[in-house]
Amino acid sequence: MECGIVGLGSSGKTTLFCSLTGTPISSLPVGGLKPHLGIAKIPDPRLGTIASNITTKQIVAATIEFVDIAGLSSGAGAAKTNEFLSHVRQVDALCHVVRCFDDGQGVPTPAKDIESLQTELILADLLVAESSLEKAAKLSKRGDSEAKARLAIMEKVLEPLNDGLPIPTLNTWSQADQKLLKSYGMITAKPMLFVANVSEENIKGETNDFKVISELAKSAGSEAVAVCAGLEAELAELDEADRDEMLESMGLTEPAIGPLARAVYRVLGLASFYTAGDKEVRAWTIRCGANAPEAAGAVHSDIQRGFIRAECYSVDDLVELKNEKAIKAAGKMRSEGKNYQVQDGDIVHFLFNV
Ligand SMILES: Nc1nc2c(ncn2[C@@H]2O[C@H](COP(=O)(O)OP(=O)(O)OP(=O)(O)O)[C@@H](O)[C@H]2O)c(=O)[nH]1
Ligand SMILES: [Mg+2]
């Protein structure tokens, strides 16, 4: 999954990117329009729990790929704006960084900042929708049935856009419509998580600014998390012992990637399942409601193609009974077919034949 980090200029996008992906800030090229790419491991206590019961060689966490997309500051030139938008169109989800700290840039104005970026994104979608509507209208007059579907969806998205509102998020559309909207790279339909970049003094987000952002996020069907990107970036460069000490002195229990990844999962409707054996214990990401073959596909397309059935139990079963032999003896090893919806926290062995 790819998550784009967006926000106004100097809101702390690059700082957040570095803290999440463990990239030293000093290693990034200064300026330039190229987006920075990095991978964050998702901390997951269940991996440790599984590995403490099943002997294994390695533990592999699930990951989120973050893209730090060069800032869209008001008054940016058309070329820079287009470059920015073309990157934003490609990601699965957005993290919108909102400045809530003041180190010389002036008192934060989160509501205004959010509106200003949103307006930019709504305008970008509006332009795409208008020109696509025109094209689809011409083709559908000639009896092109696919163009008719495109025309219908463009009419639907233009309603909110013309009123200056975002397109309803992807998960509210049918699977077929989602595919179309993605192919157009509609930005405001992407799930967007808000990251309030708070100052060191307000690390817990107990401020009015954070309340304002949380409420805006909630009304958009999303969530906000408070992060002090500056401190987090410092944290990310420490070794584990120093990191724990610094976290404790900050009154935090874990680095920001923890709460942030959990919020991304909630906002995107994602779940985790696990595979566990002597070679590795590994976390995988699926959408909530995914069936067993779809989950198999997260591991390998061959396993999906040749899916026979899935043997599963839950992390809770493992905690209670300690090993698979005991789980089987207790009748808790389930044999599930292709219609089974894999649950968050399932440990799965896929049986397949290709
Ligand atoms: N005090 C404080 N300063 C921060 C924090 N996060 C970022 N900054 C500072 O804000 C400035 C801008 O941060 P960047 O991470 O470069 O912001 P950006 O959004 O990537 O900026 P552009 O790429 O130019 O749009 C830098 O001087 C950072 O050190 C924070 O949490 N607290
Ligand atoms: Mg930057």
Tab-separated table of C-alpha atoms and ligand atoms in Angstrom:
chain	number	residue	atom	x	y	z
A	1	MET	CA	0.000	0.000	0.000
A	2	GLU	CA	1.263	3.421	-0.931
A	3	CYS	CA	0.459	6.443	1.187
A	4	GLY	CA	1.177	9.953	-0.093
A	5	ILE	CA	2.243	12.622	2.394
A	6	VAL	CA	0.681	15.933	1.380
A	7	GLY	CA	0.247	19.313	3.025
A	8	LEU	CA	1.078	22.966	2.572
A	9	GLY	CA	4.698	24.083	2.292
A	10	SER	CA	6.748	23.801	5.501
A	11	SER	CA	4.051	21.867	7.333
A	12	GLY	CA	6.608	19.169	8.164
A	13	LYS	CA	5.975	16.574	5.440
A	14	THR	CA	9.616	15.694	4.870
A	15	THR	CA	10.275	15.618	8.608
A	16	LEU	CA	7.345	13.230	9.092
A	17	PHE	CA	8.467	11.093	6.148
A	18	CYS	CA	11.936	10.767	7.664
A	19	SER	CA	10.599	9.826	11.080
A	20	LEU	CA	8.238	7.165	9.702
A	21	THR	CA	10.701	5.550	7.332
A	22	GLY	CA	13.846	5.973	9.449
A	23	THR	CA	15.465	8.064	6.721
A	24	PRO	CA	18.086	10.482	8.078
A	25	ILE	CA	16.992	13.998	7.047
A	26	SER	CA	20.596	14.786	6.127
A	27	SER	CA	20.556	12.001	3.496
A	28	LEU	CA	17.846	13.647	1.368
A	29	PRO	CA	18.728	15.877	-1.570
A	30	VAL	CA	17.857	19.508	-0.864
A	31	GLY	CA	15.077	21.033	-2.998
A	32	GLY	CA	14.029	19.350	-6.227
A	33	LEU	CA	10.652	18.038	-7.270
A	34	LYS	CA	11.352	14.319	-7.024
A	35	PRO	CA	9.151	12.673	-4.404
A	36	HIS	CA	10.989	10.756	-1.695
A	37	LEU	CA	10.075	7.090	-1.380
A	38	GLY	CA	10.486	5.066	1.787
A	39	ILE	CA	9.139	2.033	3.566
A	40	ALA	CA	7.856	1.916	7.135
A	41	LYS	CA	7.576	-1.318	9.083
A	42	ILE	CA	4.287	-1.506	10.924
A	43	PRO	CA	4.893	-2.290	14.584
A	44	ASP	CA	2.660	-5.180	15.614
A	45	PRO	CA	2.831	-6.724	19.082
A	46	ARG	CA	0.986	-9.812	17.813
A	47	LEU	CA	4.094	-10.812	15.806
A	48	GLY	CA	6.107	-11.107	19.019
A	49	THR	CA	3.279	-13.018	20.675
A	50	ILE	CA	3.178	-15.534	17.817
A	51	ALA	CA	6.962	-15.925	17.714
A	52	SER	CA	7.106	-16.555	21.451
A	53	ASN	CA	4.943	-19.658	20.886
A	54	ILE	CA	6.104	-20.815	17.450
A	55	THR	CA	9.861	-21.186	16.991
A	56	THR	CA	10.914	-19.374	13.839
A	57	LYS	CA	13.974	-18.032	12.019
A	58	GLN	CA	12.677	-14.548	11.288
A	59	ILE	CA	9.842	-12.142	11.973
A	60	VAL	CA	8.593	-10.059	9.065
A	61	ALA	CA	6.376	-7.056	9.698
A	62	ALA	CA	3.845	-5.672	7.227
A	63	THR	CA	4.858	-2.396	5.631
A	64	ILE	CA	3.409	0.839	4.309
A	65	GLU	CA	5.201	2.663	1.538
A	66	PHE	CA	5.286	6.415	2.108
A	67	VAL	CA	5.845	9.021	-0.575
A	68	ASP	CA	6.843	12.522	0.452
A	69	ILE	CA	5.366	14.665	-2.284
A	70	ALA	CA	7.048	18.043	-2.754
A	71	GLY	CA	5.028	20.853	-1.221
A	72	LEU	CA	2.139	22.623	-2.810
A	73	SER	CA	2.497	26.144	-1.519
A	74	SER	CA	0.014	28.775	-2.541
A	75	GLY	CA	1.309	30.585	-5.601
A	76	ALA	CA	3.308	27.557	-6.790
A	77	GLY	CA	3.879	27.632	-10.541
A	78	ALA	CA	1.701	25.541	-12.869
A	79	ALA	CA	4.523	23.112	-13.652
A	80	LYS	CA	5.193	22.430	-9.975
A	81	THR	CA	1.472	22.058	-9.290
A	82	ASN	CA	1.038	19.540	-12.120
A	83	GLU	CA	4.051	17.574	-10.991
A	84	PHE	CA	2.616	17.454	-7.479
A	85	LEU	CA	-0.823	16.384	-8.686
A	86	SER	CA	0.490	13.654	-10.955
A	87	HIS	CA	2.165	12.008	-7.944
A	88	VAL	CA	-0.869	12.441	-5.710
A	89	ARG	CA	-3.078	10.699	-8.303
A	90	GLN	CA	-1.090	7.468	-8.024
A	91	VAL	CA	-1.241	6.695	-4.305
A	92	ASP	CA	-3.825	4.585	-2.437
A	93	ALA	CA	-4.289	6.961	0.480
A	94	LEU	CA	-3.191	10.377	1.681
A	95	CYS	CA	-1.681	11.637	4.931
A	96	HIS	CA	-2.464	15.321	5.143
A	97	VAL	CA	0.093	17.067	7.371
A	98	VAL	CA	-1.227	20.209	9.041
A	99	ARG	CA	1.133	22.624	10.780
A	100	CYS	CA	0.243	23.182	14.437
A	101	PHE	CA	3.701	24.331	15.589
A	102	ASP	CA	5.098	27.819	15.382
A	103	ASP	CA	8.825	28.212	14.998
A	104	GLY	CA	8.759	31.500	13.190
A	105	GLN	CA	6.229	30.815	10.416
A	106	GLY	CA	3.448	32.480	12.405
A	107	VAL	CA	0.498	31.308	14.477
A	108	PRO	CA	-0.898	28.057	13.035
A	109	THR	CA	-4.158	28.316	11.089
A	110	PRO	CA	-5.120	24.645	10.663
A	111	ALA	CA	-8.699	25.088	9.435
A	112	LYS	CA	-7.605	27.612	6.815
A	113	ASP	CA	-4.645	25.457	5.747
A	114	ILE	CA	-6.819	22.366	5.341
A	115	GLU	CA	-9.352	24.282	3.296
A	116	SER	CA	-6.669	25.740	1.093
A	117	LEU	CA	-5.193	22.343	0.196
A	118	GLN	CA	-8.651	20.789	-0.199
A	119	THR	CA	-9.675	23.548	-2.616
A	120	GLU	CA	-6.594	22.856	-4.693
A	121	LEU	CA	-7.387	19.122	-4.808
A	122	ILE	CA	-11.086	19.668	-5.560
A	123	LEU	CA	-10.165	21.970	-8.463
A	124	ALA	CA	-7.767	19.366	-9.828
A	125	ASP	CA	-10.505	16.694	-9.776
A	126	LEU	CA	-12.997	19.132	-11.281
A	127	LEU	CA	-10.755	19.761	-14.295
A	128	VAL	CA	-10.273	16.026	-14.882
A	129	ALA	CA	-13.989	15.319	-14.454
A	130	GLU	CA	-15.047	18.083	-16.859
A	131	SER	CA	-12.742	17.029	-19.665
A	132	SER	CA	-13.500	13.325	-19.128
A	133	LEU	CA	-17.217	14.046	-19.218
A	134	GLU	CA	-16.862	15.776	-22.552
A	135	LYS	CA	-14.889	12.892	-24.043
A	136	ALA	CA	-17.239	10.241	-22.658
A	137	ALA	CA	-20.303	12.160	-23.911
A	138	LYS	CA	-18.951	12.181	-27.475
A	139	LEU	CA	-18.090	8.490	-27.447
A	140	SER	CA	-21.320	7.370	-25.838
A	141	LYS	CA	-23.298	9.157	-28.550
A	142	ARG	CA	-21.599	6.777	-30.959
A	143	GLY	CA	-22.944	3.888	-28.888
A	144	ASP	CA	-19.767	3.055	-26.941
A	145	SER	CA	-21.170	1.255	-23.883
A	146	GLU	CA	-18.053	1.629	-21.754
A	147	ALA	CA	-18.156	5.370	-22.426
A	148	LYS	CA	-21.729	5.395	-21.140
A	149	ALA	CA	-20.530	4.039	-17.788
A	150	ARG	CA	-17.801	6.669	-17.750
A	151	LEU	CA	-20.280	9.408	-18.575
A	152	ALA	CA	-22.579	8.294	-15.751
A	153	ILE	CA	-19.817	8.303	-13.158
A	154	MET	CA	-18.475	11.694	-14.271
A	155	GLU	CA	-21.955	13.151	-13.901
A	156	LYS	CA	-22.068	11.739	-10.377
A	157	VAL	CA	-18.676	13.118	-9.300
A	158	LEU	CA	-19.340	16.531	-10.810
A	159	GLU	CA	-22.267	17.113	-8.440
A	160	PRO	CA	-20.161	17.518	-5.277
A	161	LEU	CA	-17.161	18.977	-7.145
A	162	ASN	CA	-19.264	21.760	-8.652
A	163	ASP	CA	-20.404	22.595	-5.117
A	164	GLY	CA	-16.775	22.784	-3.997
A	165	LEU	CA	-16.979	19.470	-2.142
A	166	PRO	CA	-14.753	16.369	-2.324
A	167	ILE	CA	-15.890	13.202	-4.085
A	168	PRO	CA	-17.309	10.658	-1.592
A	169	THR	CA	-14.488	8.265	-0.569
A	170	LEU	CA	-13.845	5.190	-2.679
A	171	ASN	CA	-15.257	2.631	-0.244
A	172	THR	CA	-18.743	4.127	-0.667
A	173	TRP	CA	-18.742	3.261	-4.401
A	174	SER	CA	-19.359	-0.086	-6.116
A	175	GLN	CA	-16.263	-2.137	-6.972
A	176	ALA	CA	-16.682	-1.278	-10.672
A	177	ASP	CA	-16.984	2.461	-9.940
A	178	GLN	CA	-13.951	2.314	-7.633
A	179	LYS	CA	-11.910	0.907	-10.477
A	180	LEU	CA	-13.034	3.686	-12.808
A	181	LEU	CA	-12.367	6.434	-10.261
A	182	LYS	CA	-8.904	5.026	-9.595
A	183	SER	CA	-8.153	4.898	-13.306
A	184	TYR	CA	-8.926	8.617	-13.489
A	185	GLY	CA	-6.707	9.222	-10.454
A	186	MET	CA	-9.465	11.126	-8.663
A	187	ILE	CA	-7.708	12.590	-5.646
A	188	THR	CA	-10.519	13.679	-3.351
A	189	ALA	CA	-12.018	10.178	-3.483
A	190	LYS	CA	-8.911	8.776	-1.793
A	191	PRO	CA	-9.068	8.088	1.931
A	192	MET	CA	-7.285	10.921	3.758
A	193	LEU	CA	-5.847	10.748	7.251
A	194	PHE	CA	-4.996	14.018	9.002
A	195	VAL	CA	-1.689	14.395	10.829
A	196	ALA	CA	-1.544	17.372	13.172
A	197	ASN	CA	2.131	18.303	13.387
A	198	VAL	CA	2.141	19.623	16.941
A	199	SER	CA	4.885	21.406	18.869
A	200	GLU	CA	7.045	19.635	21.451
A	201	GLU	CA	5.010	21.122	24.313
A	202	ASN	CA	1.751	19.738	22.929
A	203	ILE	CA	2.894	16.277	22.014
A	204	LYS	CA	-0.290	14.632	23.289
A	205	GLY	CA	-2.395	16.872	21.075
A	206	GLU	CA	-4.301	18.470	23.935
A	207	THR	CA	-4.831	21.723	22.070
A	208	ASN	CA	-7.621	23.581	20.382
A	209	ASP	CA	-5.871	23.251	17.011
A	210	PHE	CA	-5.938	19.468	17.322
A	211	LYS	CA	-9.604	19.547	18.302
A	212	VAL	CA	-10.387	21.613	15.197
A	213	ILE	CA	-8.521	19.163	12.937
A	214	SER	CA	-10.116	16.121	14.601
A	215	GLU	CA	-13.565	17.549	14.037
A	216	LEU	CA	-12.866	18.343	10.391
A	217	ALA	CA	-11.462	14.834	9.942
A	218	LYS	CA	-14.482	13.271	11.599
A	219	SER	CA	-16.911	15.171	9.418
A	220	ALA	CA	-14.980	13.855	6.405
A	221	GLY	CA	-15.390	10.295	7.727
A	222	SER	CA	-11.742	10.105	8.756
A	223	GLU	CA	-9.444	10.577	11.748
A	224	ALA	CA	-6.643	12.828	12.960
A	225	VAL	CA	-3.494	11.873	14.864
A	226	ALA	CA	-1.201	14.266	16.720
A	227	VAL	CA	2.500	13.872	15.977
A	228	CYS	CA	5.514	16.030	16.745
A	229	ALA	CA	7.398	15.279	13.546
A	230	GLY	CA	10.520	17.134	14.684
A	231	LEU	CA	10.971	14.985	17.793
A	232	GLU	CA	9.942	11.815	15.990
A	233	ALA	CA	12.630	12.398	13.369
A	234	GLU	CA	15.212	12.700	16.154
A	235	LEU	CA	13.852	9.518	17.751
A	236	ALA	CA	14.149	7.590	14.507
A	237	GLU	CA	17.893	8.186	14.390
A	238	LEU	CA	18.551	6.728	17.865
A	239	ASP	CA	19.338	3.126	18.753
A	240	GLU	CA	16.689	1.168	20.609
A	241	ALA	CA	17.845	1.822	24.182
A	242	ASP	CA	18.203	5.579	23.656
A	243	ARG	CA	14.913	5.647	21.797
A	244	ASP	CA	13.047	4.021	24.677
A	245	GLU	CA	14.599	6.468	27.105
A	246	MET	CA	13.641	9.462	24.968
A	247	LEU	CA	10.100	8.146	24.464
A	248	GLU	CA	9.691	7.763	28.200
A	249	SER	CA	10.962	11.279	28.848
A	250	MET	CA	8.402	12.519	26.310
A	251	GLY	CA	5.622	10.627	28.081
A	252	LEU	CA	5.002	8.415	25.051
A	253	THR	CA	4.871	4.630	24.858
A	254	GLU	CA	5.736	4.155	21.164
A	255	PRO	CA	6.936	6.062	18.071
A	256	ALA	CA	4.318	7.778	15.875
A	257	ILE	CA	4.266	5.031	13.236
A	258	GLY	CA	2.237	2.900	15.723
A	259	PRO	CA	-0.830	5.144	16.173
A	260	LEU	CA	-0.495	6.405	12.606
A	261	ALA	CA	-0.499	2.938	11.028
A	262	ARG	CA	-3.464	1.875	13.185
A	263	ALA	CA	-5.383	4.962	12.035
A	264	VAL	CA	-4.488	4.209	8.392
A	265	TYR	CA	-5.857	0.670	8.870
A	266	ARG	CA	-9.103	1.974	10.384
A	267	VAL	CA	-9.617	4.694	7.789
A	268	LEU	CA	-8.857	2.330	4.888
A	269	GLY	CA	-10.751	-0.594	6.411
A	270	LEU	CA	-7.732	-2.901	6.556
A	271	ALA	CA	-6.993	-5.946	8.675
A	272	SER	CA	-3.950	-8.121	9.472
A	273	PHE	CA	-3.589	-11.843	9.209
A	274	TYR	CA	-0.498	-13.955	9.800
A	275	THR	CA	1.422	-16.875	8.425
A	276	ALA	CA	3.609	-18.740	10.898
A	277	GLY	CA	6.123	-21.532	10.486
A	278	ASP	CA	9.716	-22.451	11.238
A	279	LYS	CA	11.013	-20.249	8.389
A	280	GLU	CA	9.167	-17.061	9.262
A	281	VAL	CA	6.339	-15.458	11.187
A	282	ARG	CA	4.860	-12.792	9.001
A	283	ALA	CA	2.076	-10.188	9.005
A	284	TRP	CA	0.003	-9.514	5.887
A	285	THR	CA	-2.427	-6.718	5.089
A	286	ILE	CA	-5.876	-7.297	3.566
A	287	ARG	CA	-9.063	-5.293	3.289
A	288	CYS	CA	-11.648	-6.139	5.951
A	289	GLY	CA	-14.042	-8.670	4.494
A	290	ALA	CA	-11.497	-10.222	2.124
A	291	ASN	CA	-12.204	-13.899	1.465
A	292	ALA	CA	-9.629	-16.659	1.874
A	293	PRO	CA	-8.444	-16.762	-1.774
A	294	GLU	CA	-8.021	-12.968	-1.770
A	295	ALA	CA	-5.936	-13.204	1.407
A	296	ALA	CA	-3.926	-15.984	-0.250
A	297	GLY	CA	-3.288	-13.561	-3.103
A	298	ALA	CA	-1.632	-11.155	-0.662
A	299	VAL	CA	0.978	-13.866	-0.074
A	300	HIS	CA	1.367	-15.044	-3.671
A	301	SER	CA	-0.791	-15.026	-6.803
A	302	ASP	CA	-0.082	-18.767	-7.305
A	303	ILE	CA	-1.572	-19.577	-3.905
A	304	GLN	CA	-4.704	-17.620	-4.850
A	305	ARG	CA	-4.930	-19.330	-8.236
A	306	GLY	CA	-4.511	-22.825	-6.835
A	307	PHE	CA	-6.391	-22.211	-3.591
A	308	ILE	CA	-7.888	-25.365	-2.058
A	309	ARG	CA	-8.627	-24.350	1.512
A	310	ALA	CA	-7.266	-22.461	4.479
A	311	GLU	CA	-6.493	-23.937	7.869
A	312	CYS	CA	-6.801	-21.240	10.473
A	313	TYR	CA	-6.923	-20.344	14.109
A	314	SER	CA	-6.582	-17.060	15.926
A	315	VAL	CA	-3.727	-15.412	17.801
A	316	ASP	CA	-5.968	-15.642	20.886
A	317	ASP	CA	-6.201	-19.438	20.440
A	318	LEU	CA	-2.408	-19.568	20.306
A	319	VAL	CA	-2.051	-17.477	23.460
A	320	GLU	CA	-4.466	-19.806	25.247
A	321	LEU	CA	-3.193	-23.166	23.970
A	322	LYS	CA	0.481	-22.391	23.171
A	323	ASN	CA	0.951	-24.586	20.089
A	324	GLU	CA	-0.796	-25.929	16.997
A	325	LYS	CA	-0.929	-29.492	18.298
A	326	ALA	CA	-2.947	-28.371	21.308
A	327	ILE	CA	-5.084	-26.128	19.078
A	328	LYS	CA	-5.918	-29.142	16.883
A	329	ALA	CA	-6.614	-31.320	19.917
A	330	ALA	CA	-9.012	-28.674	21.247
A	331	GLY	CA	-10.834	-28.668	17.893
A	332	LYS	CA	-9.908	-25.055	17.214
A	333	MET	CA	-7.994	-25.588	13.979
A	334	ARG	CA	-10.640	-24.626	11.408
A	335	SER	CA	-10.684	-25.778	7.813
A	336	GLU	CA	-12.164	-22.949	5.747
A	337	GLY	CA	-13.212	-22.806	2.103
A	338	LYS	CA	-13.125	-20.081	-0.523
A	339	ASN	CA	-16.056	-18.121	0.912
A	340	TYR	CA	-14.488	-17.712	4.339
A	341	GLN	CA	-13.880	-14.080	5.318
A	342	VAL	CA	-10.435	-13.950	6.872
A	343	GLN	CA	-10.586	-12.260	10.277
A	344	ASP	CA	-8.193	-9.739	11.778
A	345	GLY	CA	-5.790	-11.790	13.907
A	346	ASP	CA	-6.178	-15.081	12.048
A	347	ILE	CA	-3.111	-17.304	11.622
A	348	VAL	CA	-3.481	-19.135	8.306
A	349	HIS	CA	-1.947	-22.096	6.470
A	350	PHE	CA	-3.018	-22.124	2.823
A	351	LEU	CA	-3.412	-25.424	1.027
A	352	PHE	CA	-3.063	-24.983	-2.715
A	353	ASN	CA	-2.273	-26.791	-5.910
A	354	VAL	CA	-0.885	-25.208	-9.082
B	1	LIG	N1	9.192	22.978	16.005
B	1	LIG	C1	8.955	22.089	15.061
B	1	LIG	N2	9.446	22.293	13.837
B	1	LIG	C2	9.185	21.397	12.879
B	1	LIG	C3	8.405	20.234	13.129
B	1	LIG	N3	8.278	19.550	11.988
B	1	LIG	C4	8.970	20.242	11.055
B	1	LIG	N4	9.518	21.362	11.592
B	1	LIG	C5	10.346	22.357	10.908
B	1	LIG	O1	9.592	22.978	9.904
B	1	LIG	C6	10.382	23.219	8.752
B	1	LIG	C7	9.760	22.585	7.529
B	1	LIG	O2	9.772	21.183	7.682
B	1	LIG	P1	9.764	20.212	6.426
B	1	LIG	O3	9.643	18.833	6.964
B	1	LIG	O4	10.868	20.509	5.516
B	1	LIG	O5	8.402	20.676	5.769
B	1	LIG	P2	7.803	20.244	4.361
B	1	LIG	O6	6.340	20.194	4.542
B	1	LIG	O7	8.484	19.028	3.863
B	1	LIG	O8	8.183	21.502	3.476
B	1	LIG	P3	8.173	21.584	1.876
B	1	LIG	O9	8.721	20.308	1.340
B	1	LIG	O10	9.023	22.760	1.578
B	1	LIG	O11	6.765	21.815	1.509
B	1	LIG	C8	11.774	22.662	9.067
B	1	LIG	O12	12.575	23.726	9.477
B	1	LIG	C9	11.500	21.702	10.193
B	1	LIG	O13	12.614	21.569	11.050
B	1	LIG	C10	7.917	20.042	14.453
B	1	LIG	O14	7.244	19.069	14.758
B	1	LIG	N5	8.220	21.006	15.373
B	2	MG	MG	9.532	18.685	2.068
